[in-house]
mmCIF file of C-alpha atoms in Angstrom:
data_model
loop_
_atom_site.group_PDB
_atom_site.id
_atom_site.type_symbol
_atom_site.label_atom_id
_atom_site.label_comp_id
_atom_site.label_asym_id
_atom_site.label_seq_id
_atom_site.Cartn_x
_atom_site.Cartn_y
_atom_site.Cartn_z
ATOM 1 C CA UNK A 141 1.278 -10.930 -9.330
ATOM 2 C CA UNK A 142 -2.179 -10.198 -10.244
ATOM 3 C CA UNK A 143 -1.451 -7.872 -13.453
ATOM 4 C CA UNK A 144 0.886 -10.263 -14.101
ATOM 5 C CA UNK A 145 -2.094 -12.923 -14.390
ATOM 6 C CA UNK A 146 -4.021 -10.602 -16.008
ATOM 7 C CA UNK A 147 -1.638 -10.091 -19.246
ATOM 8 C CA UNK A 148 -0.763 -13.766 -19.545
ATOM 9 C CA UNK A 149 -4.780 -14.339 -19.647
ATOM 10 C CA UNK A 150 -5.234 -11.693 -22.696
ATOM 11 C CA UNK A 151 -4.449 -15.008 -25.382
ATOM 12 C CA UNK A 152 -7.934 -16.273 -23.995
ATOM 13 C CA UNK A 153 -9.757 -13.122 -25.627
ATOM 14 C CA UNK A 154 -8.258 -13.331 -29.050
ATOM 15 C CA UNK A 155 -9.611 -15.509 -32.174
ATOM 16 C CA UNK A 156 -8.659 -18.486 -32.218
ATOM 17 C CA UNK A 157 -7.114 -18.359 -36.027
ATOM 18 C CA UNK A 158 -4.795 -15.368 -34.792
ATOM 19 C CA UNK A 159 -3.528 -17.519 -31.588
ATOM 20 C CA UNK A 160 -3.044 -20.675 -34.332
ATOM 21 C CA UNK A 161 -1.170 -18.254 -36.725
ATOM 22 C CA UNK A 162 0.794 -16.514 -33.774
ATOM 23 C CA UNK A 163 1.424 -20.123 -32.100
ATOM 24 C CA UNK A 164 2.818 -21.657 -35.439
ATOM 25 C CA UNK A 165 4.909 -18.604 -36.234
ATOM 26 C CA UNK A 166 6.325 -19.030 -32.711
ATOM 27 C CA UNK A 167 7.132 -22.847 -32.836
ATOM 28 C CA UNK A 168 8.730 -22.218 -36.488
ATOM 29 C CA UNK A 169 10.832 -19.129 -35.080
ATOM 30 C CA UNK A 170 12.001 -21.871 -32.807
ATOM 31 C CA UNK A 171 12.784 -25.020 -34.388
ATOM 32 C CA UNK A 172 13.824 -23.203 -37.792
ATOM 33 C CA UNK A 173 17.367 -24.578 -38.912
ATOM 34 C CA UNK A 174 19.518 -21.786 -39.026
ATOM 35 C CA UNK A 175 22.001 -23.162 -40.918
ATOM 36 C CA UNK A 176 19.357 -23.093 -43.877
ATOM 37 C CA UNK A 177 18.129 -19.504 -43.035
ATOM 38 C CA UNK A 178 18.630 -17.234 -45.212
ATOM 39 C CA UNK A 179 19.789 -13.413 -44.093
ATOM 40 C CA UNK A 180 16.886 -11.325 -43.636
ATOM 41 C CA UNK A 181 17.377 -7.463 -44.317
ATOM 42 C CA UNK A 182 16.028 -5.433 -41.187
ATOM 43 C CA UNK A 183 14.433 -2.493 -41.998
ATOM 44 C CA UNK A 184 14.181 -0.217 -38.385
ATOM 45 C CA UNK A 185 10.642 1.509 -37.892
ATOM 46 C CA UNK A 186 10.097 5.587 -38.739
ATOM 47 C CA UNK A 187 11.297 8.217 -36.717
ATOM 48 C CA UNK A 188 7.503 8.633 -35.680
ATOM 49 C CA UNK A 189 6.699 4.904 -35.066
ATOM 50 C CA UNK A 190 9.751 4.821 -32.609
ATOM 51 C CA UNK A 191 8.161 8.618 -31.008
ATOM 52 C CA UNK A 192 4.640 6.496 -30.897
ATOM 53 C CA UNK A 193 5.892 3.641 -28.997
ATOM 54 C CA UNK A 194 8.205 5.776 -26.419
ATOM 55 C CA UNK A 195 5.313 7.707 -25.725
ATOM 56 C CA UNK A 196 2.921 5.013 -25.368
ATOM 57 C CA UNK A 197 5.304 3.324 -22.943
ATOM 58 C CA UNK A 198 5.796 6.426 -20.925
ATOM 59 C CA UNK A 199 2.451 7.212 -20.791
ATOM 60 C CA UNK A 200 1.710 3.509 -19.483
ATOM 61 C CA UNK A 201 4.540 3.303 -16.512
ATOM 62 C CA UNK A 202 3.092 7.100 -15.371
ATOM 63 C CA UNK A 203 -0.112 5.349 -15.106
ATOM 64 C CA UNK A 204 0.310 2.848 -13.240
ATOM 65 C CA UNK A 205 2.981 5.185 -10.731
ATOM 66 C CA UNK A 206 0.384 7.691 -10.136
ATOM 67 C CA UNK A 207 -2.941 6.196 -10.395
ATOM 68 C CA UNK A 208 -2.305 4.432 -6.966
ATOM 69 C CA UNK A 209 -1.931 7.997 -5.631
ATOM 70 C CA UNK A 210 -4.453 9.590 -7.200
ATOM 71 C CA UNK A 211 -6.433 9.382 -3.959
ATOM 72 C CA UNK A 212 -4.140 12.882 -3.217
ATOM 73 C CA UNK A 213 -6.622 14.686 -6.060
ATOM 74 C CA UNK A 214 -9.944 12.910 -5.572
ATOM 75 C CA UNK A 215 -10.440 13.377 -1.872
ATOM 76 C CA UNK A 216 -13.741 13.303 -2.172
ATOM 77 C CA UNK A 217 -14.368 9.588 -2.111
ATOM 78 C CA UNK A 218 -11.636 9.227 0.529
ATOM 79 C CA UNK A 219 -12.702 7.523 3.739
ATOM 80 C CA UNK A 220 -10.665 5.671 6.152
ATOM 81 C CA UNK A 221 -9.498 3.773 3.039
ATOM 82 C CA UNK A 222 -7.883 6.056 0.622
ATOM 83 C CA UNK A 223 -8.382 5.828 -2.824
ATOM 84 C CA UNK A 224 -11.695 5.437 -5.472
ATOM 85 C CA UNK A 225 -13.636 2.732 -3.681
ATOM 86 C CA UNK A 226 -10.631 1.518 -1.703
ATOM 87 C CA UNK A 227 -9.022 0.663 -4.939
ATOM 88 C CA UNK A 228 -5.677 1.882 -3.961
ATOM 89 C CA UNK A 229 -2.610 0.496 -3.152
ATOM 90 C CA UNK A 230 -3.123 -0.726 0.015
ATOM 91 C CA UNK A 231 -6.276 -2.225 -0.805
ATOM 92 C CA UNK A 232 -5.786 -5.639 0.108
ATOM 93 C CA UNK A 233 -4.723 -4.800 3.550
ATOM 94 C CA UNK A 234 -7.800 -2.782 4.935
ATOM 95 C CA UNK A 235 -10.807 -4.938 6.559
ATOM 96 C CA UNK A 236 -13.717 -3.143 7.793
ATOM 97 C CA UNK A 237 -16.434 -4.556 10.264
ATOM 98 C CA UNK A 238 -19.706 -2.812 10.161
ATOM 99 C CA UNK A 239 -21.609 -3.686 13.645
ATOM 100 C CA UNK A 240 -24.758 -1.044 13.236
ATOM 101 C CA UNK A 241 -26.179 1.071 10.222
ATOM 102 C CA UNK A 242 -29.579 2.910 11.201
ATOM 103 C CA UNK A 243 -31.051 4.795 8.232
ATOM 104 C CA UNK A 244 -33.345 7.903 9.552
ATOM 105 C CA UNK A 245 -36.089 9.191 7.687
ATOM 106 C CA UNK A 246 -37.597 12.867 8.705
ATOM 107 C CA UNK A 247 -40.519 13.827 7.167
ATOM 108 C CA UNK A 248 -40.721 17.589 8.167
ATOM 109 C CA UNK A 249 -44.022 18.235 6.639
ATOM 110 C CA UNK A 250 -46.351 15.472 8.286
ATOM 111 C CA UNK A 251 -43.997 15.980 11.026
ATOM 112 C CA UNK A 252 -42.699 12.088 11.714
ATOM 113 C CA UNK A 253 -39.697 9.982 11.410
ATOM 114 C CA UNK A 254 -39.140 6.138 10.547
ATOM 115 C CA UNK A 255 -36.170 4.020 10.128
ATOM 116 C CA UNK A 256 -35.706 1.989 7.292
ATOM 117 C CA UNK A 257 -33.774 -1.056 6.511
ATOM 118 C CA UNK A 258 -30.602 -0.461 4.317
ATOM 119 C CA UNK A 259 -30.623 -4.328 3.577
ATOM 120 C CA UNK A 260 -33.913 -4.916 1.584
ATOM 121 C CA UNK A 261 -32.474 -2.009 -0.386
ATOM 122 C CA UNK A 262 -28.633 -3.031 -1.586
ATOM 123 C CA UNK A 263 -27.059 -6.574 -1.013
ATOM 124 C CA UNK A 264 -23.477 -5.535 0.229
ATOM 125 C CA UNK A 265 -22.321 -2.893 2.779
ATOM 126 C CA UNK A 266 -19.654 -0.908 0.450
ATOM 127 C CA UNK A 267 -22.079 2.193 -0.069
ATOM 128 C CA UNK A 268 -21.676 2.738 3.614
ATOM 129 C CA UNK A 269 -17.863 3.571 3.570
ATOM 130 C CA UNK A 270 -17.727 6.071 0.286
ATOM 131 C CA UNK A 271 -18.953 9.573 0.926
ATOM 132 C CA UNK A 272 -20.488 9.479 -2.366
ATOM 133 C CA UNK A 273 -22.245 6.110 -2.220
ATOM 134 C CA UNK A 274 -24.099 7.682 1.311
ATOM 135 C CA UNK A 275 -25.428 10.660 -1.338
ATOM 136 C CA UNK A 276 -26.401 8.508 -3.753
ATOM 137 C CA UNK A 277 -28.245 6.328 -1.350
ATOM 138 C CA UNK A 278 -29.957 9.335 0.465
ATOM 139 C CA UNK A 279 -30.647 10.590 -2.737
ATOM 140 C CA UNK A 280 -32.285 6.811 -3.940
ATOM 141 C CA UNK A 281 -34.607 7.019 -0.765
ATOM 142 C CA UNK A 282 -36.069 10.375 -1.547
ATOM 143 C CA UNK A 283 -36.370 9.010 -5.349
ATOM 144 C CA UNK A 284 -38.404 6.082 -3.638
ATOM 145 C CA UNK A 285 -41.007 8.800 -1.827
ATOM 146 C CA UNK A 286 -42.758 10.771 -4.450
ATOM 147 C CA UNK A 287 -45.334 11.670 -2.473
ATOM 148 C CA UNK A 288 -42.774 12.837 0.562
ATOM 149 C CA UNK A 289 -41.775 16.548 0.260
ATOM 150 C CA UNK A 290 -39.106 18.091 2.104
ATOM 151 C CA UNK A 291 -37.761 15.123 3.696
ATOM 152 C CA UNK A 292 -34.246 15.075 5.574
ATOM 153 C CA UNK A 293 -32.027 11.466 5.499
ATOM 154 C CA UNK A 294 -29.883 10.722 8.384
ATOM 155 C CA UNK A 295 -27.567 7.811 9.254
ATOM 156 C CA UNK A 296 -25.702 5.996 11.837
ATOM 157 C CA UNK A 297 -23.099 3.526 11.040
ATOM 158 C CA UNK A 298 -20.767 1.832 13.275
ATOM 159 C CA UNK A 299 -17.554 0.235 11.780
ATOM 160 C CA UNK A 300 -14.286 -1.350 12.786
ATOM 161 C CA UNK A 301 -11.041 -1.170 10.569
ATOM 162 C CA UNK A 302 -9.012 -4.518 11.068
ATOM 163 C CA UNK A 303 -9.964 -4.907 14.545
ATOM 164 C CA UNK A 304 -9.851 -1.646 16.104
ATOM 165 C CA UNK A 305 -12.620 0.052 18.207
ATOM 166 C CA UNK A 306 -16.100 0.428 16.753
ATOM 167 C CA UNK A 307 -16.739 4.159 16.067
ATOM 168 C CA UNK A 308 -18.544 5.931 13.866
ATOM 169 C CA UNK A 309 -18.078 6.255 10.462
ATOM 170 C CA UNK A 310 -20.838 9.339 9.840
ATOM 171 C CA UNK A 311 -22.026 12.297 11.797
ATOM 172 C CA UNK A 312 -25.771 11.303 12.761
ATOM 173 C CA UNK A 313 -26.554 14.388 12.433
ATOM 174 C CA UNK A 314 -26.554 15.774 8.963
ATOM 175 C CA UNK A 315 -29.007 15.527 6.701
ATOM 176 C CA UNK A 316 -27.346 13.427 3.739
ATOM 177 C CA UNK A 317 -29.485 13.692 1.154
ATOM 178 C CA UNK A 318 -28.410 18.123 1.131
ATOM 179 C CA UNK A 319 -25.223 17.656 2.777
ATOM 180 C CA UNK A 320 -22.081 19.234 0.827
ATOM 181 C CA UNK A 321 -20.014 16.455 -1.195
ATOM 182 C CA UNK A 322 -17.408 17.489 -3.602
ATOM 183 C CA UNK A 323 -15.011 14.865 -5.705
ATOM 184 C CA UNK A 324 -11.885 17.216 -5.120
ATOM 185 C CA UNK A 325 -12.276 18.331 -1.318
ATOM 186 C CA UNK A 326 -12.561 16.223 1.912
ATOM 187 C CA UNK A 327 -16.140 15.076 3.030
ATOM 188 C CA UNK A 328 -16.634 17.300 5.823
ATOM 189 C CA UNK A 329 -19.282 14.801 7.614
ATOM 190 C CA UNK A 330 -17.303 12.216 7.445
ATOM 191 C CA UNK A 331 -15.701 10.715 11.097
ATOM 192 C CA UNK A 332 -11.763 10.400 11.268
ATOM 193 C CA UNK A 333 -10.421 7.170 12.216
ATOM 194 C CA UNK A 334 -9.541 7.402 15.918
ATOM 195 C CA UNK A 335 -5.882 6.969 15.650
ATOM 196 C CA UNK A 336 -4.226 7.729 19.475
ATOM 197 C CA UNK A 337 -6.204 4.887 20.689
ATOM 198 C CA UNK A 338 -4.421 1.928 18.014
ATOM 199 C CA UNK A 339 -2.411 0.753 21.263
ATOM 200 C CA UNK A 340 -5.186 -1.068 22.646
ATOM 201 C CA UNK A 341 -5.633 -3.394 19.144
ATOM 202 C CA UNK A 342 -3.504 -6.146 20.278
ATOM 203 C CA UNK A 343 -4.851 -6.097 23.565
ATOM 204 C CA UNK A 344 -8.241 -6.389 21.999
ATOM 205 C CA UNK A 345 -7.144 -9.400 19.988
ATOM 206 C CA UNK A 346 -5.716 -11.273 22.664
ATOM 207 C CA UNK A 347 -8.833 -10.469 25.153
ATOM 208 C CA UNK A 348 -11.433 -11.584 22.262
ATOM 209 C CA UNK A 349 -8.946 -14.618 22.065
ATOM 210 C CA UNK A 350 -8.495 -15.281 25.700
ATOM 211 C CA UNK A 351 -12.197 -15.226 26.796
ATOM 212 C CA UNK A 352 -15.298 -17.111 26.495
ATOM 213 C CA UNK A 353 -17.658 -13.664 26.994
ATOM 214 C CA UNK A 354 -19.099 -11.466 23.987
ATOM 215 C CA UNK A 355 -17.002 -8.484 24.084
ATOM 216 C CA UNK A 356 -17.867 -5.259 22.174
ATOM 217 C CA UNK A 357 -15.131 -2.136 22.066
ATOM 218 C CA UNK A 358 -16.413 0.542 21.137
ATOM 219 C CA UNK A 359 -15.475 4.134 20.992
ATOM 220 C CA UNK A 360 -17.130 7.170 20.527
ATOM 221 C CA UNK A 361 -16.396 11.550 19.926
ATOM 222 C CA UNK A 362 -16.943 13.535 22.707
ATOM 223 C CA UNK A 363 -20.812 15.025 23.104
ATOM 224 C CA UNK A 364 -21.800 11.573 20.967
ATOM 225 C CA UNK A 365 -24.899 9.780 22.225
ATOM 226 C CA UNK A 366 -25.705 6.583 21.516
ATOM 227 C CA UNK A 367 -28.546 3.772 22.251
ATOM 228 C CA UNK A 368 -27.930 0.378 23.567
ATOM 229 C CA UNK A 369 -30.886 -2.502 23.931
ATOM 230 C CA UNK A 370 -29.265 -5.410 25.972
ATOM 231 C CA UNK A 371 -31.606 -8.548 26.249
ATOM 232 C CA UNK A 372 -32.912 -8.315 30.222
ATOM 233 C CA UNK A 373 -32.180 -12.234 30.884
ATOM 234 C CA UNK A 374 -31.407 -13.043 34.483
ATOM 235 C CA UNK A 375 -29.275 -16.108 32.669
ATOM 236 C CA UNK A 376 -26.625 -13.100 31.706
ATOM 237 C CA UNK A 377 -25.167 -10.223 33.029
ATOM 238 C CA UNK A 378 -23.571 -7.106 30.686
ATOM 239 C CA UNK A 379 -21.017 -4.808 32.017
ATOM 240 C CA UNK A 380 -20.085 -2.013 30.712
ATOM 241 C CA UNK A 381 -16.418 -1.069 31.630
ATOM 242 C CA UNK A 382 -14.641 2.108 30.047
ATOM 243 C CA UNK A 383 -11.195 2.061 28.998
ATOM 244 C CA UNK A 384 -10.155 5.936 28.433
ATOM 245 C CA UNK A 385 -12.025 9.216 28.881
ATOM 246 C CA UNK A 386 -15.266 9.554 30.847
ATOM 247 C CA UNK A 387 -19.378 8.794 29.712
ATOM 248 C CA UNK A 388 -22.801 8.915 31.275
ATOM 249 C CA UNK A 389 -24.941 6.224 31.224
ATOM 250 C CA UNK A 390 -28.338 6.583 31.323
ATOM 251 C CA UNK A 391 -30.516 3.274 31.577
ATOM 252 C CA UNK A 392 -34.485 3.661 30.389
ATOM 253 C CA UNK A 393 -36.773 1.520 32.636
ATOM 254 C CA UNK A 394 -40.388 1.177 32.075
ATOM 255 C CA UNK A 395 -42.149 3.631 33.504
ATOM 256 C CA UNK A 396 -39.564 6.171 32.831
ATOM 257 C CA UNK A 397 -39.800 8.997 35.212
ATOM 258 C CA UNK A 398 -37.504 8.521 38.735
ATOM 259 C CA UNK A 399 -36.918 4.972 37.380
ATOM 260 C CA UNK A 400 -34.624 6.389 34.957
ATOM 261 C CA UNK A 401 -30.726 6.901 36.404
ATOM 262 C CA UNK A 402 -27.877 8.595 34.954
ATOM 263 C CA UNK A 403 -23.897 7.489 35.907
ATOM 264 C CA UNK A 404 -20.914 8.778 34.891
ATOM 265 C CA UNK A 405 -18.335 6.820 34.842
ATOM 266 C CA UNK A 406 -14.323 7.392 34.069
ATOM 267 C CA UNK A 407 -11.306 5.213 33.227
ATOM 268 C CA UNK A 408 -11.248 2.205 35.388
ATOM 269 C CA UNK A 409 -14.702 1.843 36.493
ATOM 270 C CA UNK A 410 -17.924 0.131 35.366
ATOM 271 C CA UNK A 411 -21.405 -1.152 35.963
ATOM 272 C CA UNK A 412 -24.083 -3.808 34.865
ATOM 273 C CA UNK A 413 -26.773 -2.405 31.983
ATOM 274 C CA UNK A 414 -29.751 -3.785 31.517
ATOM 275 C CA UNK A 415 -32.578 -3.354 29.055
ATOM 276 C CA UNK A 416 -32.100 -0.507 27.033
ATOM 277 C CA UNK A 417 -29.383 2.832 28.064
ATOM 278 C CA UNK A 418 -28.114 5.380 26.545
ATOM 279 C CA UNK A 419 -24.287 6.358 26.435
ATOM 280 C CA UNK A 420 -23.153 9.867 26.367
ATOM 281 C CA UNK A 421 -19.126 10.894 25.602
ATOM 282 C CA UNK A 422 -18.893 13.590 28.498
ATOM 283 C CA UNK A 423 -14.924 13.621 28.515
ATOM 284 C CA UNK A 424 -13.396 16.443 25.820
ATOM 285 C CA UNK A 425 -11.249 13.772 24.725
ATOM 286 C CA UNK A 426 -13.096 10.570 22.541
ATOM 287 C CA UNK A 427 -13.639 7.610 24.929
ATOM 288 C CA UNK A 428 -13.856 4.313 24.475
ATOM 289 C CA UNK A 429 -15.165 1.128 26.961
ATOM 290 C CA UNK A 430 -15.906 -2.348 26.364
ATOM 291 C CA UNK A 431 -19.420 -4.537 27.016
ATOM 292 C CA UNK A 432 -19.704 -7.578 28.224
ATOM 293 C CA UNK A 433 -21.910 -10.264 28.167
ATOM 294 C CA UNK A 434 -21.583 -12.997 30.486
ATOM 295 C CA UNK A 435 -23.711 -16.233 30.662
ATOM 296 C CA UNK A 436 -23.933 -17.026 34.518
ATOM 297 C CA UNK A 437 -23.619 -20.893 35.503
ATOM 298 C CA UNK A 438 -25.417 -20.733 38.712
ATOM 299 C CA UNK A 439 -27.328 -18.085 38.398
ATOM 300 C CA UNK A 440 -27.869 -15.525 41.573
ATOM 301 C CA UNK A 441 -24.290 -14.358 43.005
ATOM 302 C CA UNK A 442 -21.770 -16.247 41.006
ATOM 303 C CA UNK A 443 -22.735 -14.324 37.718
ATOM 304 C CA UNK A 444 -21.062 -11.401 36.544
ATOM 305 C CA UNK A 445 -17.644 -9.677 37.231
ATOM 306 C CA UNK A 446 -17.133 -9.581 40.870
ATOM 307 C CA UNK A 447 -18.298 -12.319 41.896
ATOM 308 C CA UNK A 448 -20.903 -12.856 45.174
ATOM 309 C CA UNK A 449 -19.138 -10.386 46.742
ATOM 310 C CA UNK A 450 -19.670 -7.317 45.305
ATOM 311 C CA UNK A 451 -22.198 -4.479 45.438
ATOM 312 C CA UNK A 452 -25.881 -5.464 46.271
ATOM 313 C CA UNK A 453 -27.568 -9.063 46.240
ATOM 314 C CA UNK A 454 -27.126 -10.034 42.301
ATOM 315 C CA UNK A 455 -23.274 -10.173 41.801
ATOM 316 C CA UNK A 456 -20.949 -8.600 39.916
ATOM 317 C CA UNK A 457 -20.927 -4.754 39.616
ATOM 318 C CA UNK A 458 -24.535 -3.649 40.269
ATOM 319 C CA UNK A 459 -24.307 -0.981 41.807
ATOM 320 C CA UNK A 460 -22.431 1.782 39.147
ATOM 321 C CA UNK A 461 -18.388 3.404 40.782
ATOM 322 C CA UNK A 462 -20.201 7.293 40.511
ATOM 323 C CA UNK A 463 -23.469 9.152 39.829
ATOM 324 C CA UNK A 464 -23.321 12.255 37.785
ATOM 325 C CA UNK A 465 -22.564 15.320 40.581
ATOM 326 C CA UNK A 466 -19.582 13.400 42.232
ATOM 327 C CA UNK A 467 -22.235 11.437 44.462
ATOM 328 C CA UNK A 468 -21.833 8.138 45.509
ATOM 329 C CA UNK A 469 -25.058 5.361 45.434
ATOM 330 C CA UNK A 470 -26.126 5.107 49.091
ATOM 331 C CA UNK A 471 -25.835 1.305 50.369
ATOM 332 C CA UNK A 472 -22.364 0.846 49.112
ATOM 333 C CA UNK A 473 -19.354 1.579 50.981
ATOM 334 C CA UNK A 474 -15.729 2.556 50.352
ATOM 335 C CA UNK A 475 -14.045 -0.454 50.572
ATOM 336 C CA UNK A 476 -17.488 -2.063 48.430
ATOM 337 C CA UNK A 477 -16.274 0.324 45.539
ATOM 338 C CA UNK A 478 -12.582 -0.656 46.039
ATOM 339 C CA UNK A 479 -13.476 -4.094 45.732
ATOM 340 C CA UNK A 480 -15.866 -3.696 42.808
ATOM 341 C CA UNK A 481 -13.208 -1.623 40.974
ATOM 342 C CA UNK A 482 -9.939 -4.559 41.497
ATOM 343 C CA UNK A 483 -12.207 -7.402 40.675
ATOM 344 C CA UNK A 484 -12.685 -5.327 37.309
ATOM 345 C CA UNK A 485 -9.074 -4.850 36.653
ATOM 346 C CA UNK A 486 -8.800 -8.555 37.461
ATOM 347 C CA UNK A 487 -11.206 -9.600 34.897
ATOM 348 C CA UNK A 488 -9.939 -7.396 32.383
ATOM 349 C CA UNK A 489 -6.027 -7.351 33.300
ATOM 350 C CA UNK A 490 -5.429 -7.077 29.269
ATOM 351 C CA UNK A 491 -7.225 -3.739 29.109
ATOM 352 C CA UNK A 492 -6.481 -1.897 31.720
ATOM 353 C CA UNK A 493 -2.915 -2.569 31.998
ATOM 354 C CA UNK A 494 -0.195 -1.386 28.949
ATOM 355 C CA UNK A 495 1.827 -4.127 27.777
ATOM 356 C CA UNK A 496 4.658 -3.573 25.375
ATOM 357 C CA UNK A 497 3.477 -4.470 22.265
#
């Protein structure tokens, strides 16, 4: 409908003695008496005026046939949306949430990095999903810092596309602003869409729908690290619950040193995170878990998924299902763990268990 709209606006753009002229000619075409008309000798256009107009029609309906596939050519500003800028066919029906974008800055010469914010720079977030809108933003920053030299431009963005997991969009690794970009070939840095987990959409829709707690899916490539700050209020408890594949979670606490603690945990099993951790993909397939965020009423034991009885003092699942090397946390038993790990499924019957969708 909307080129439709488009070419019955096009009167609005013309003069308005030619619309007056065009208008009265139409109404007299109309309401002419044609029993007073007098014959009219038609005189058919040129061999080349007829060639003109059959190619200028067959020129227009290739146009619009293949320029909604011309994303098969220029697959260098494809991303999870095919086409120029997502202007393809499908455009309408794509939706993409960005949750994080980190913009790294390494100066290799005074030997330092800072992170800037992508924000005070552009006022919309559709650089961030076009291969080369990242270049030309890497390459804006390093316009920016004359008196940088030999600078390297790295990003992290986190996206979902119409309510799947958040993954990555961009390896956080490559320098952007001398990474390889070409219109005709595929951007090599460039994260696929994680398509073998789509199942578990619906089942993220109905537990976002179904649940008064902040939920986050996320998923992530295997050897990916990422950083999570969670705000350390007693008032709420986040768990961090995986879904498919296996990580290692590593939670910073001041002081570093033996404070910190790494856990690996697999499908099915989870723990509560606190202040800031890091989580590490250690499965060779991509894995994905969930956090949640839970606002305890009472405070003490009630908060948190397991209620008072689980592992340790605090409620819910404090005390993590496995500790890198296969060891289990000393101070919680067998049937602690078994208890810990069905009041999870429990709490989270729409994720753990396939329904037919």
């Amino acid at each position: 409908m909307f080129p439709y709209v488009c070419a019955a606006m096009i009167p609005v753009f013309c003069e308005p003695a030619t619309m007056s002229k065009i208008l009265r000619a139409a109404v007299k075409c109309i309401w002419n008496d044609k029993s007073e008309s007098k014959p009219v000798d038609y005189k058919p256009p040129s061999r080349t005026k007829q060639n003109a107009i059959v190619a200028g029609v067959c020129v227009y309906t290739a146009l619009q046939l293949c320029l909604p596939y011309s994303h098969i050519l220029t697959q260098g500003y494809n991303g999870w949306r095919n086409g120029l800028y997502g202007y393809s066919w499908d455009m309408m029906v794509h939706n993409i949430d960005v949750a994080k974008i980190e913009v790294k800055v390494l100066d290799h010469v005074r030997r330092e990095q800072f992170f800037l914010d992508p924000h005070s720079w552009t006022n919309n977030n559709k650089w961030m999903l076009h291969g080369d809108m990242l270049k030309q933003f890497a390459k804006c920053v390093a316009a920016n810092m004359p008196d940088r030299h030999n600078i390297s431009v790295q990003m992290d963005i986190w996206g979902s596309l119409n309510g799947r997991f958040h993954q990555r969009l961009v390896d956080p690794n490559v320098d952007l602003l001398h990474a390889p970009w070409s219109p005709w070939l595929p951007v090599p840095w460039l994260f696929p869409l994680i398509r073998h987990l789509d199942w578990w959409r619906p089942l993220i829709v109905d537990a976002k729908r179904n649940t008064d707690d902040d939920l986050l899916f996320f998923a992530d490539f295997p050897g990916m690290t990422v950083t999570n700050d969670e705000d350390d209020q007693e008032t709420t408890t986040t768990t961090l619950a995986v879904l498919e594949g296996a990580v290692a979670v590593r939670e910073s606490r001041i002081g570093g040193g033996d404070n910190d603690r790494t856990v690996r945990l697999v499908s099915g099993e989870a723990m509560d995170v606190t202040g800031r951790h890091v989580v590490t993909t250690v499965s060779p397939t991509p894995s994905c878990y969930v956090l949640a965020s839970t606002v305890d009423s009472g405070g003490g034991s009630e908060g948190g998924i397991g209620g008072g009885g689980g592992c340790g003092g605090s409620g819910g699942v404090s005390t993590p299902s496995a500790v890198v090397g296969n060891h289990r946390p000393s101070g919680c038993s067998e049937a602690c763990h078994a208890f810990a790990l069905h009041a999870i499924k429990d709490a989270f019957s729409a994720l753990f268990f396939r329904t037919a969708v």
